[in-house]
Amino acid sequence: MFPNLGSFENSLFDEFRRMQMDMDQLLGASPWPSGIRAVARGTYPSINVGSTPDQVDVYLFAAGLDPKSLDISIQQNLLTVAGERKRGNGDDVSYYRRERFDGAFRRVVTLPDDVDPDKTSAQYRDGVLHISVQRRESAKPRQIEVK
Amino acid sequence: MSATRDVAKQESKAVQETREQERAILPAVDIFEDSGGLTLKADMPGVSSERLDVQVDGESLSIEGKVEIPVPEQMNALYADIRSTRYQRSFSLSSELDPDNIEASLKDGVLTLRIPKREEHRPRRIEVQTA
């Protein structure tokens, strides 16, 4: 009858969540433009991107995924990762908290222009998907010798 | 990626100490109940079983984990959703739960805790006797 009936602590938590949403709304009205592909905070999966002179590394914090369900594609410098995560908790249970992401996701990351889409590798470990894309030889910094 | 090293190790000790006090990430959790007990699932991507700490102290249950991802040396961040290397969250248990028999497992960054109910608190079906 009340699948989500929580404790007092829970309702306090909801209060904070509502406050956070209000904050997002406030910040969203800021004078600074946001990236056209930027997503709301907390979108699954979280992404970190780092670069070195040789390669660009993308880390997706995507716990509990079946790597076979992943669809990773790269076109020029746009990296797209799509997949699906099922909670798989069974049906005959009553929830107190249901915060974990459930369903299909797709995230697009704009990489620097000098990446080489043909040299991409991906591995999944401890719930983190690590995609690394090599940079083009010509874009790497070179030492220029003075004669 | 031959020259890899631990993200946490590359910081000086002083930096690491301030980082200890840094805000931890609150992992997203599912908590649900069936007749035998409660199940808690927490998303803690990047945490290996060696760096996971589940503690029960009286009626308080605390989960903590450190993110350990080898990154290349001299890496610059271009974009970061995750800005902390620590997950932490705690819960208070209630008396009908049996903290001595909690089972924990970690797979692909998802921590699953099974918290059984004490035997005497499991639901029993009460038969109605007809006279």
PDB file of C-alpha atoms in Angstrom:
ATOM      1  CA  MET A   1       0.000   0.000   0.000  1.00  0.00           C
ATOM      2  CA  PHE A   2       2.811   2.401   0.912  1.00  0.00           C
ATOM      3  CA  PRO A   3       5.820   1.094  -0.970  1.00  0.00           C
ATOM      4  CA  ASN A   4       7.899   4.173  -0.250  1.00  0.00           C
ATOM      5  CA  LEU A   5       6.856   4.938   3.261  1.00  0.00           C
ATOM      6  CA  GLY A   6      10.024   5.914   4.973  1.00  0.00           C
ATOM      7  CA  SER A   7      11.248   6.851   8.382  1.00  0.00           C
ATOM      8  CA  PHE A   8      11.580  10.345   9.761  1.00  0.00           C
ATOM      9  CA  GLU A   9      15.186  10.454   8.601  1.00  0.00           C
ATOM     10  CA  ASN A  10      14.002   9.737   5.109  1.00  0.00           C
ATOM     11  CA  SER A  11      11.669  12.693   4.980  1.00  0.00           C
ATOM     12  CA  LEU A  12      14.487  14.892   6.220  1.00  0.00           C
ATOM     13  CA  PHE A  13      16.583  13.579   3.381  1.00  0.00           C
ATOM     14  CA  ASP A  14      13.827  14.431   0.909  1.00  0.00           C
ATOM     15  CA  GLU A  15      13.820  17.919   2.319  1.00  0.00           C
ATOM     16  CA  PHE A  16      17.514  18.254   1.516  1.00  0.00           C
ATOM     17  CA  ARG A  17      16.969  16.874  -1.917  1.00  0.00           C
ATOM     18  CA  ARG A  18      14.283  19.474  -2.558  1.00  0.00           C
ATOM     19  CA  MET A  19      16.673  22.151  -1.338  1.00  0.00           C
ATOM     20  CA  GLN A  20      19.320  20.880  -3.710  1.00  0.00           C
ATOM     21  CA  MET A  21      16.869  21.040  -6.605  1.00  0.00           C
ATOM     22  CA  ASP A  22      16.050  24.619  -5.660  1.00  0.00           C
ATOM     23  CA  MET A  23      19.748  25.393  -5.655  1.00  0.00           C
ATOM     24  CA  ASP A  24      20.138  23.857  -9.104  1.00  0.00           C
ATOM     25  CA  GLN A  25      17.317  26.017 -10.314  1.00  0.00           C
ATOM     26  CA  LEU A  26      18.974  29.099  -8.876  1.00  0.00           C
ATOM     27  CA  LEU A  27      22.361  28.263 -10.321  1.00  0.00           C
ATOM     28  CA  GLY A  28      20.803  27.334 -13.636  1.00  0.00           C
ATOM     29  CA  ALA A  29      19.653  30.943 -13.918  1.00  0.00           C
ATOM     30  CA  SER A  30      23.230  32.162 -13.596  1.00  0.00           C
ATOM     31  CA  PRO A  31      24.539  34.617 -16.191  1.00  0.00           C
ATOM     32  CA  TRP A  32      27.196  32.122 -17.344  1.00  0.00           C
ATOM     33  CA  PRO A  33      26.228  29.927 -20.245  1.00  0.00           C
ATOM     34  CA  SER A  34      26.428  26.175 -19.702  1.00  0.00           C
ATOM     35  CA  GLY A  35      27.889  23.766 -22.237  1.00  0.00           C
ATOM     36  CA  ILE A  36      25.428  22.576 -24.852  1.00  0.00           C
ATOM     37  CA  ARG A  37      26.246  18.944 -23.982  1.00  0.00           C
ATOM     38  CA  ALA A  38      26.512  19.534 -20.240  1.00  0.00           C
ATOM     39  CA  VAL A  39      24.242  17.382 -18.102  1.00  0.00           C
ATOM     40  CA  ALA A  40      22.729  17.924 -14.674  1.00  0.00           C
ATOM     41  CA  ARG A  41      24.864  17.018 -11.692  1.00  0.00           C
ATOM     42  CA  GLY A  42      24.410  13.484 -10.521  1.00  0.00           C
ATOM     43  CA  THR A  43      23.555  12.100 -13.958  1.00  0.00           C
ATOM     44  CA  TYR A  44      24.509   8.446 -14.265  1.00  0.00           C
ATOM     45  CA  PRO A  45      27.278   7.651 -14.964  1.00  0.00           C
ATOM     46  CA  SER A  46      29.630  10.282 -13.586  1.00  0.00           C
ATOM     47  CA  ILE A  47      32.497  11.111 -15.920  1.00  0.00           C
ATOM     48  CA  ASN A  48      36.047  12.328 -15.430  1.00  0.00           C
ATOM     49  CA  VAL A  49      38.214  13.261 -18.392  1.00  0.00           C
ATOM     50  CA  GLY A  50      41.955  13.752 -18.210  1.00  0.00           C
ATOM     51  CA  SER A  51      44.585  14.432 -20.821  1.00  0.00           C
ATOM     52  CA  THR A  52      48.291  13.840 -21.291  1.00  0.00           C
ATOM     53  CA  PRO A  53      50.408  14.770 -24.306  1.00  0.00           C
ATOM     54  CA  ASP A  54      49.965  11.218 -25.641  1.00  0.00           C
ATOM     55  CA  GLN A  55      46.361  10.391 -24.956  1.00  0.00           C
ATOM     56  CA  VAL A  56      42.993  11.429 -23.577  1.00  0.00           C
ATOM     57  CA  ASP A  57      41.529   9.276 -20.825  1.00  0.00           C
ATOM     58  CA  VAL A  58      37.822   9.097 -20.084  1.00  0.00           C
ATOM     59  CA  TYR A  59      36.649   7.441 -16.868  1.00  0.00           C
ATOM     60  CA  LEU A  60      32.990   6.556 -16.474  1.00  0.00           C
ATOM     61  CA  PHE A  61      31.976   5.733 -12.924  1.00  0.00           C
ATOM     62  CA  ALA A  62      29.408   3.149 -13.927  1.00  0.00           C
ATOM     63  CA  ALA A  63      28.994   0.551 -11.205  1.00  0.00           C
ATOM     64  CA  GLY A  64      27.121  -2.671 -11.799  1.00  0.00           C
ATOM     65  CA  LEU A  65      27.170  -2.712 -15.577  1.00  0.00           C
ATOM     66  CA  ASP A  66      27.347  -5.665 -17.872  1.00  0.00           C
ATOM     67  CA  PRO A  67      30.250  -4.670 -20.162  1.00  0.00           C
ATOM     68  CA  LYS A  68      28.553  -6.574 -23.003  1.00  0.00           C
ATOM     69  CA  SER A  69      25.590  -4.214 -22.875  1.00  0.00           C
ATOM     70  CA  LEU A  70      27.832  -1.240 -23.581  1.00  0.00           C
ATOM     71  CA  ASP A  71      27.850   0.519 -26.897  1.00  0.00           C
ATOM     72  CA  ILE A  72      30.901   2.753 -27.243  1.00  0.00           C
ATOM     73  CA  SER A  73      31.376   4.724 -30.429  1.00  0.00           C
ATOM     74  CA  ILE A  74      33.619   7.545 -31.474  1.00  0.00           C
ATOM     75  CA  GLN A  75      33.130   9.847 -34.385  1.00  0.00           C
ATOM     76  CA  GLN A  76      35.799  12.456 -34.959  1.00  0.00           C
ATOM     77  CA  ASN A  77      36.145  13.832 -31.455  1.00  0.00           C
ATOM     78  CA  LEU A  78      32.703  12.932 -30.114  1.00  0.00           C
ATOM     79  CA  LEU A  79      32.684   9.923 -27.853  1.00  0.00           C
ATOM     80  CA  THR A  80      29.311   8.309 -27.181  1.00  0.00           C
ATOM     81  CA  VAL A  81      28.753   5.677 -24.526  1.00  0.00           C
ATOM     82  CA  ALA A  82      25.357   4.048 -24.264  1.00  0.00           C
ATOM     83  CA  GLY A  83      24.202   1.151 -22.152  1.00  0.00           C
ATOM     84  CA  GLU A  84      21.628  -0.104 -19.788  1.00  0.00           C
ATOM     85  CA  ARG A  85      21.669  -0.930 -16.138  1.00  0.00           C
ATOM     86  CA  LYS A  86      19.068  -3.040 -14.423  1.00  0.00           C
ATOM     87  CA  ARG A  87      18.697  -2.897 -10.691  1.00  0.00           C
ATOM     88  CA  GLY A  88      17.632  -6.497 -10.519  1.00  0.00           C
ATOM     89  CA  ASN A  89      16.433  -6.395  -6.941  1.00  0.00           C
ATOM     90  CA  GLY A  90      13.409  -8.590  -7.496  1.00  0.00           C
ATOM     91  CA  ASP A  91       9.788  -7.588  -7.447  1.00  0.00           C
ATOM     92  CA  ASP A  92       8.522  -8.831  -4.122  1.00  0.00           C
ATOM     93  CA  VAL A  93      10.354  -6.302  -1.958  1.00  0.00           C
ATOM     94  CA  SER A  94       9.445  -3.064  -0.268  1.00  0.00           C
ATOM     95  CA  TYR A  95      11.799  -0.155  -0.753  1.00  0.00           C
ATOM     96  CA  TYR A  96      13.011   2.382   1.776  1.00  0.00           C
ATOM     97  CA  ARG A  97      15.428   4.078  -0.541  1.00  0.00           C
ATOM     98  CA  ARG A  98      15.669   3.821  -4.280  1.00  0.00           C
ATOM     99  CA  GLU A  99      18.453   6.150  -5.365  1.00  0.00           C
ATOM    100  CA  ARG A 100      20.446   3.950  -7.717  1.00  0.00           C
ATOM    101  CA  PHE A 101      20.038   4.513 -11.416  1.00  0.00           C
ATOM    102  CA  ASP A 102      17.879   2.054 -13.328  1.00  0.00           C
ATOM    103  CA  GLY A 103      17.393   1.996 -17.070  1.00  0.00           C
ATOM    104  CA  ALA A 104      19.129   3.067 -20.241  1.00  0.00           C
ATOM    105  CA  PHE A 105      21.675   5.845 -20.448  1.00  0.00           C
ATOM    106  CA  ARG A 106      23.649   7.641 -23.117  1.00  0.00           C
ATOM    107  CA  ARG A 107      26.403  10.118 -22.555  1.00  0.00           C
ATOM    108  CA  VAL A 108      28.323  12.115 -25.129  1.00  0.00           C
ATOM    109  CA  VAL A 109      31.734  13.554 -24.372  1.00  0.00           C
ATOM    110  CA  THR A 110      33.492  16.126 -26.517  1.00  0.00           C
ATOM    111  CA  LEU A 111      37.187  15.259 -26.693  1.00  0.00           C
ATOM    112  CA  PRO A 112      39.996  17.534 -27.856  1.00  0.00           C
ATOM    113  CA  ASP A 113      40.174  17.887 -31.656  1.00  0.00           C
ATOM    114  CA  ASP A 114      43.484  16.094 -32.089  1.00  0.00           C
ATOM    115  CA  VAL A 115      42.423  12.594 -30.980  1.00  0.00           C
ATOM    116  CA  ASP A 116      42.792   9.622 -33.293  1.00  0.00           C
ATOM    117  CA  PRO A 117      39.504   7.643 -33.257  1.00  0.00           C
ATOM    118  CA  ASP A 118      41.264   4.574 -34.685  1.00  0.00           C
ATOM    119  CA  LYS A 119      43.413   4.209 -31.593  1.00  0.00           C
ATOM    120  CA  THR A 120      40.875   3.707 -28.850  1.00  0.00           C
ATOM    121  CA  SER A 121      40.865   1.116 -26.108  1.00  0.00           C
ATOM    122  CA  ALA A 122      38.395   0.416 -23.314  1.00  0.00           C
ATOM    123  CA  GLN A 123      38.437  -1.660 -20.155  1.00  0.00           C
ATOM    124  CA  TYR A 124      36.012  -2.163 -17.292  1.00  0.00           C
ATOM    125  CA  ARG A 125      37.283  -2.720 -13.759  1.00  0.00           C
ATOM    126  CA  ASP A 126      35.701  -2.292 -10.309  1.00  0.00           C
ATOM    127  CA  GLY A 127      32.762  -0.496 -11.865  1.00  0.00           C
ATOM    128  CA  VAL A 128      34.839   2.061 -13.741  1.00  0.00           C
ATOM    129  CA  LEU A 129      34.916   2.086 -17.525  1.00  0.00           C
ATOM    130  CA  HIS A 130      38.197   3.506 -18.745  1.00  0.00           C
ATOM    131  CA  ILE A 131      38.375   4.585 -22.365  1.00  0.00           C
ATOM    132  CA  SER A 132      41.644   5.892 -23.663  1.00  0.00           C
ATOM    133  CA  VAL A 133      42.063   7.559 -27.018  1.00  0.00           C
ATOM    134  CA  GLN A 134      45.504   8.247 -28.461  1.00  0.00           C
ATOM    135  CA  ARG A 135      46.329  11.682 -29.793  1.00  0.00           C
ATOM    136  CA  ARG A 136      47.597  12.215 -33.309  1.00  0.00           C
ATOM    137  CA  GLU A 137      51.345  12.097 -33.743  1.00  0.00           C
ATOM    138  CA  SER A 138      51.387  15.553 -35.324  1.00  0.00           C
ATOM    139  CA  ALA A 139      49.640  17.119 -32.351  1.00  0.00           C
ATOM    140  CA  LYS A 140      52.183  15.987 -29.769  1.00  0.00           C
ATOM    141  CA  PRO A 141      54.573  18.592 -28.471  1.00  0.00           C
ATOM    142  CA  ARG A 142      57.969  18.376 -30.146  1.00  0.00           C
ATOM    143  CA  GLN A 143      61.325  19.511 -29.024  1.00  0.00           C
ATOM    144  CA  ILE A 144      62.846  21.863 -31.573  1.00  0.00           C
ATOM    145  CA  GLU A 145      66.550  21.725 -31.800  1.00  0.00           C
ATOM    146  CA  VAL A 146      68.502  24.911 -32.368  1.00  0.00           C
ATOM    147  CA  LYS A 147      71.230  24.392 -34.904  1.00  0.00           C
TER     148      LYS A 147
ATOM    149  CA  MET B   1      50.557   3.166 -19.896  1.00  0.00           C
ATOM    150  CA  SER B   2      53.756   1.977 -18.294  1.00  0.00           C
ATOM    151  CA  ALA B   3      54.311   4.970 -16.052  1.00  0.00           C
ATOM    152  CA  THR B   4      51.158   4.659 -14.016  1.00  0.00           C
ATOM    153  CA  ARG B   5      50.823   5.309 -10.358  1.00  0.00           C
ATOM    154  CA  ASP B   6      48.203   5.545  -7.735  1.00  0.00           C
ATOM    155  CA  VAL B   7      46.160   8.739  -7.692  1.00  0.00           C
ATOM    156  CA  ALA B   8      46.193   8.834  -3.923  1.00  0.00           C
ATOM    157  CA  LYS B   9      49.916   8.157  -3.584  1.00  0.00           C
ATOM    158  CA  GLN B  10      51.089  10.988  -5.775  1.00  0.00           C
ATOM    159  CA  GLU B  11      49.976  13.555  -3.254  1.00  0.00           C
ATOM    160  CA  SER B  12      52.214  14.696  -0.462  1.00  0.00           C
ATOM    161  CA  LYS B  13      51.288  13.637   3.023  1.00  0.00           C
ATOM    162  CA  ALA B  14      50.096  17.099   4.050  1.00  0.00           C
ATOM    163  CA  VAL B  15      47.783  17.281   1.063  1.00  0.00           C
ATOM    164  CA  GLN B  16      46.516  13.830   1.862  1.00  0.00           C
ATOM    165  CA  GLU B  17      45.690  14.798   5.407  1.00  0.00           C
ATOM    166  CA  THR B  18      43.578  17.750   4.321  1.00  0.00           C
ATOM    167  CA  ARG B  19      41.971  15.425   1.835  1.00  0.00           C
ATOM    168  CA  GLU B  20      40.904  13.152   4.675  1.00  0.00           C
ATOM    169  CA  GLN B  21      38.679  15.936   5.906  1.00  0.00           C
ATOM    170  CA  GLU B  22      37.447  16.685   2.430  1.00  0.00           C
ATOM    171  CA  ARG B  23      33.825  15.960   1.747  1.00  0.00           C
ATOM    172  CA  ALA B  24      33.244  12.352   0.892  1.00  0.00           C
ATOM    173  CA  ILE B  25      30.936  11.288  -1.896  1.00  0.00           C
ATOM    174  CA  LEU B  26      27.593  10.027  -0.683  1.00  0.00           C
ATOM    175  CA  PRO B  27      27.090   6.769  -2.574  1.00  0.00           C
ATOM    176  CA  ALA B  28      23.641   6.183  -4.073  1.00  0.00           C
ATOM    177  CA  VAL B  29      21.906   3.338  -2.264  1.00  0.00           C
ATOM    178  CA  ASP B  30      18.920   1.059  -2.626  1.00  0.00           C
ATOM    179  CA  ILE B  31      17.527  -0.310   0.604  1.00  0.00           C
ATOM    180  CA  PHE B  32      14.748  -2.829   0.544  1.00  0.00           C
ATOM    181  CA  GLU B  33      13.173  -5.384   2.795  1.00  0.00           C
ATOM    182  CA  ASP B  34      11.806  -8.847   2.421  1.00  0.00           C
ATOM    183  CA  SER B  35      10.576 -11.264   5.071  1.00  0.00           C
ATOM    184  CA  GLY B  36      14.103 -12.438   5.991  1.00  0.00           C
ATOM    185  CA  GLY B  37      15.844  -9.113   6.340  1.00  0.00           C
ATOM    186  CA  LEU B  38      17.102  -5.955   4.694  1.00  0.00           C
ATOM    187  CA  THR B  39      19.320  -5.613   1.657  1.00  0.00           C
ATOM    188  CA  LEU B  40      21.440  -2.549   1.005  1.00  0.00           C
ATOM    189  CA  LYS B  41      23.109  -1.917  -2.329  1.00  0.00           C
ATOM    190  CA  ALA B  42      25.529   0.963  -2.759  1.00  0.00           C
ATOM    191  CA  ASP B  43      27.210   2.232  -5.917  1.00  0.00           C
ATOM    192  CA  MET B  44      30.894   2.700  -5.194  1.00  0.00           C
ATOM    193  CA  PRO B  45      32.636   2.584  -8.565  1.00  0.00           C
ATOM    194  CA  GLY B  46      36.435   2.533  -8.432  1.00  0.00           C
ATOM    195  CA  VAL B  47      36.591   0.849  -5.035  1.00  0.00           C
ATOM    196  CA  SER B  48      38.261  -2.547  -4.825  1.00  0.00           C
ATOM    197  CA  SER B  49      37.545  -4.984  -2.001  1.00  0.00           C
ATOM    198  CA  GLU B  50      40.898  -4.163  -0.357  1.00  0.00           C
ATOM    199  CA  ARG B  51      39.904  -0.528  -0.027  1.00  0.00           C
ATOM    200  CA  LEU B  52      36.404  -1.100   1.243  1.00  0.00           C
ATOM    201  CA  ASP B  53      35.537  -0.838   4.894  1.00  0.00           C
ATOM    202  CA  VAL B  54      32.191  -1.912   6.351  1.00  0.00           C
ATOM    203  CA  GLN B  55      31.833  -1.362  10.078  1.00  0.00           C
ATOM    204  CA  VAL B  56      29.119  -2.146  12.567  1.00  0.00           C
ATOM    205  CA  ASP B  57      29.418  -0.431  15.909  1.00  0.00           C
ATOM    206  CA  GLY B  58      26.472  -1.100  18.150  1.00  0.00           C
ATOM    207  CA  GLU B  59      23.526   0.026  16.093  1.00  0.00           C
ATOM    208  CA  SER B  60      25.459   2.080  13.609  1.00  0.00           C
ATOM    209  CA  LEU B  61      26.480   0.737  10.245  1.00  0.00           C
ATOM    210  CA  SER B  62      29.089   2.615   8.296  1.00  0.00           C
ATOM    211  CA  ILE B  63      30.403   1.994   4.813  1.00  0.00           C
ATOM    212  CA  GLU B  64      33.509   3.622   3.483  1.00  0.00           C
ATOM    213  CA  GLY B  65      35.609   3.109   0.379  1.00  0.00           C
ATOM    214  CA  LYS B  66      38.541   4.700  -1.358  1.00  0.00           C
ATOM    215  CA  VAL B  67      38.711   5.138  -5.106  1.00  0.00           C
ATOM    216  CA  GLU B  68      41.857   3.704  -6.568  1.00  0.00           C
ATOM    217  CA  ILE B  69      42.370   4.234 -10.265  1.00  0.00           C
ATOM    218  CA  PRO B  70      45.808   4.142 -11.848  1.00  0.00           C
ATOM    219  CA  VAL B  71      46.238   7.270 -13.953  1.00  0.00           C
ATOM    220  CA  PRO B  72      49.118   8.256 -16.220  1.00  0.00           C
ATOM    221  CA  GLU B  73      51.677  10.629 -14.817  1.00  0.00           C
ATOM    222  CA  GLN B  74      51.298  14.363 -15.605  1.00  0.00           C
ATOM    223  CA  MET B  75      47.631  14.037 -16.389  1.00  0.00           C
ATOM    224  CA  ASN B  76      45.582  17.220 -16.534  1.00  0.00           C
ATOM    225  CA  ALA B  77      41.915  17.151 -15.716  1.00  0.00           C
ATOM    226  CA  LEU B  78      39.699  18.379 -18.531  1.00  0.00           C
ATOM    227  CA  TYR B  79      36.421  17.635 -16.842  1.00  0.00           C
ATOM    228  CA  ALA B  80      35.486  16.061 -13.522  1.00  0.00           C
ATOM    229  CA  ASP B  81      32.147  14.990 -12.079  1.00  0.00           C
ATOM    230  CA  ILE B  82      33.941  13.045  -9.346  1.00  0.00           C
ATOM    231  CA  ARG B  83      36.163  15.317  -7.292  1.00  0.00           C
ATOM    232  CA  SER B  84      36.715  13.230  -4.218  1.00  0.00           C
ATOM    233  CA  THR B  85      38.392   9.873  -3.793  1.00  0.00           C
ATOM    234  CA  ARG B  86      36.349   8.688  -0.855  1.00  0.00           C
ATOM    235  CA  TYR B  87      32.834   7.348  -0.417  1.00  0.00           C
ATOM    236  CA  GLN B  88      31.244   7.392   2.987  1.00  0.00           C
ATOM    237  CA  ARG B  89      27.764   6.848   4.325  1.00  0.00           C
ATOM    238  CA  SER B  90      26.339   5.576   7.581  1.00  0.00           C
ATOM    239  CA  PHE B  91      23.033   4.253   8.762  1.00  0.00           C
ATOM    240  CA  SER B  92      21.508   3.363  12.081  1.00  0.00           C
ATOM    241  CA  LEU B  93      20.221  -0.164  12.447  1.00  0.00           C
ATOM    242  CA  SER B  94      17.173  -1.080  14.426  1.00  0.00           C
ATOM    243  CA  SER B  95      17.048  -3.642  17.186  1.00  0.00           C
ATOM    244  CA  GLU B  96      15.258  -6.394  15.275  1.00  0.00           C
ATOM    245  CA  LEU B  97      18.204  -6.676  12.887  1.00  0.00           C
ATOM    246  CA  ASP B  98      21.077  -9.043  13.515  1.00  0.00           C
ATOM    247  CA  PRO B  99      24.348  -7.131  13.039  1.00  0.00           C
ATOM    248  CA  ASP B 100      26.491 -10.224  13.719  1.00  0.00           C
ATOM    249  CA  ASN B 101      25.382 -11.978  10.592  1.00  0.00           C
ATOM    250  CA  ILE B 102      25.714  -9.262   7.983  1.00  0.00           C
ATOM    251  CA  GLU B 103      27.024 -10.564   4.685  1.00  0.00           C
ATOM    252  CA  ALA B 104      28.865  -8.245   2.329  1.00  0.00           C
ATOM    253  CA  SER B 105      29.883  -8.663  -1.274  1.00  0.00           C
ATOM    254  CA  LEU B 106      31.380  -6.305  -3.831  1.00  0.00           C
ATOM    255  CA  LYS B 107      31.051  -6.753  -7.557  1.00  0.00           C
ATOM    256  CA  ASP B 108      31.796  -4.240 -10.311  1.00  0.00           C
ATOM    257  CA  GLY B 109      31.716  -1.392  -7.830  1.00  0.00           C
ATOM    258  CA  VAL B 110      28.368  -2.349  -6.284  1.00  0.00           C
ATOM    259  CA  LEU B 111      28.437  -3.211  -2.597  1.00  0.00           C
ATOM    260  CA  THR B 112      25.652  -5.517  -1.464  1.00  0.00           C
ATOM    261  CA  LEU B 113      24.943  -5.949   2.236  1.00  0.00           C
ATOM    262  CA  ARG B 114      22.491  -8.498   3.507  1.00  0.00           C
ATOM    263  CA  ILE B 115      21.283  -7.681   7.000  1.00  0.00           C
ATOM    264  CA  PRO B 116      19.160 -10.520   8.373  1.00  0.00           C
ATOM    265  CA  LYS B 117      16.440 -10.111  10.948  1.00  0.00           C
ATOM    266  CA  ARG B 118      16.785 -11.870  14.265  1.00  0.00           C
ATOM    267  CA  GLU B 119      15.096 -15.241  14.257  1.00  0.00           C
ATOM    268  CA  GLU B 120      12.343 -14.178  16.635  1.00  0.00           C
ATOM    269  CA  HIS B 121      11.459 -11.216  14.412  1.00  0.00           C
ATOM    270  CA  ARG B 122      10.869 -13.156  11.231  1.00  0.00           C
ATOM    271  CA  PRO B 123       7.210 -13.104  10.306  1.00  0.00           C
ATOM    272  CA  ARG B 124       5.271 -16.214  11.165  1.00  0.00           C
ATOM    273  CA  ARG B 125       2.058 -17.164   9.637  1.00  0.00           C
ATOM    274  CA  ILE B 126      -0.641 -17.521  12.227  1.00  0.00           C
ATOM    275  CA  GLU B 127      -3.088 -20.236  11.547  1.00  0.00           C
ATOM    276  CA  VAL B 128      -6.656 -19.487  12.478  1.00  0.00           C
ATOM    277  CA  GLN B 129      -8.171 -22.370  14.370  1.00  0.00           C
ATOM    278  CA  THR B 130     -11.798 -23.038  13.940  1.00  0.00           C
ATOM    279  CA  ALA B 131     -13.607 -24.516  16.866  1.00  0.00           C
TER     280      ALA B 131
END
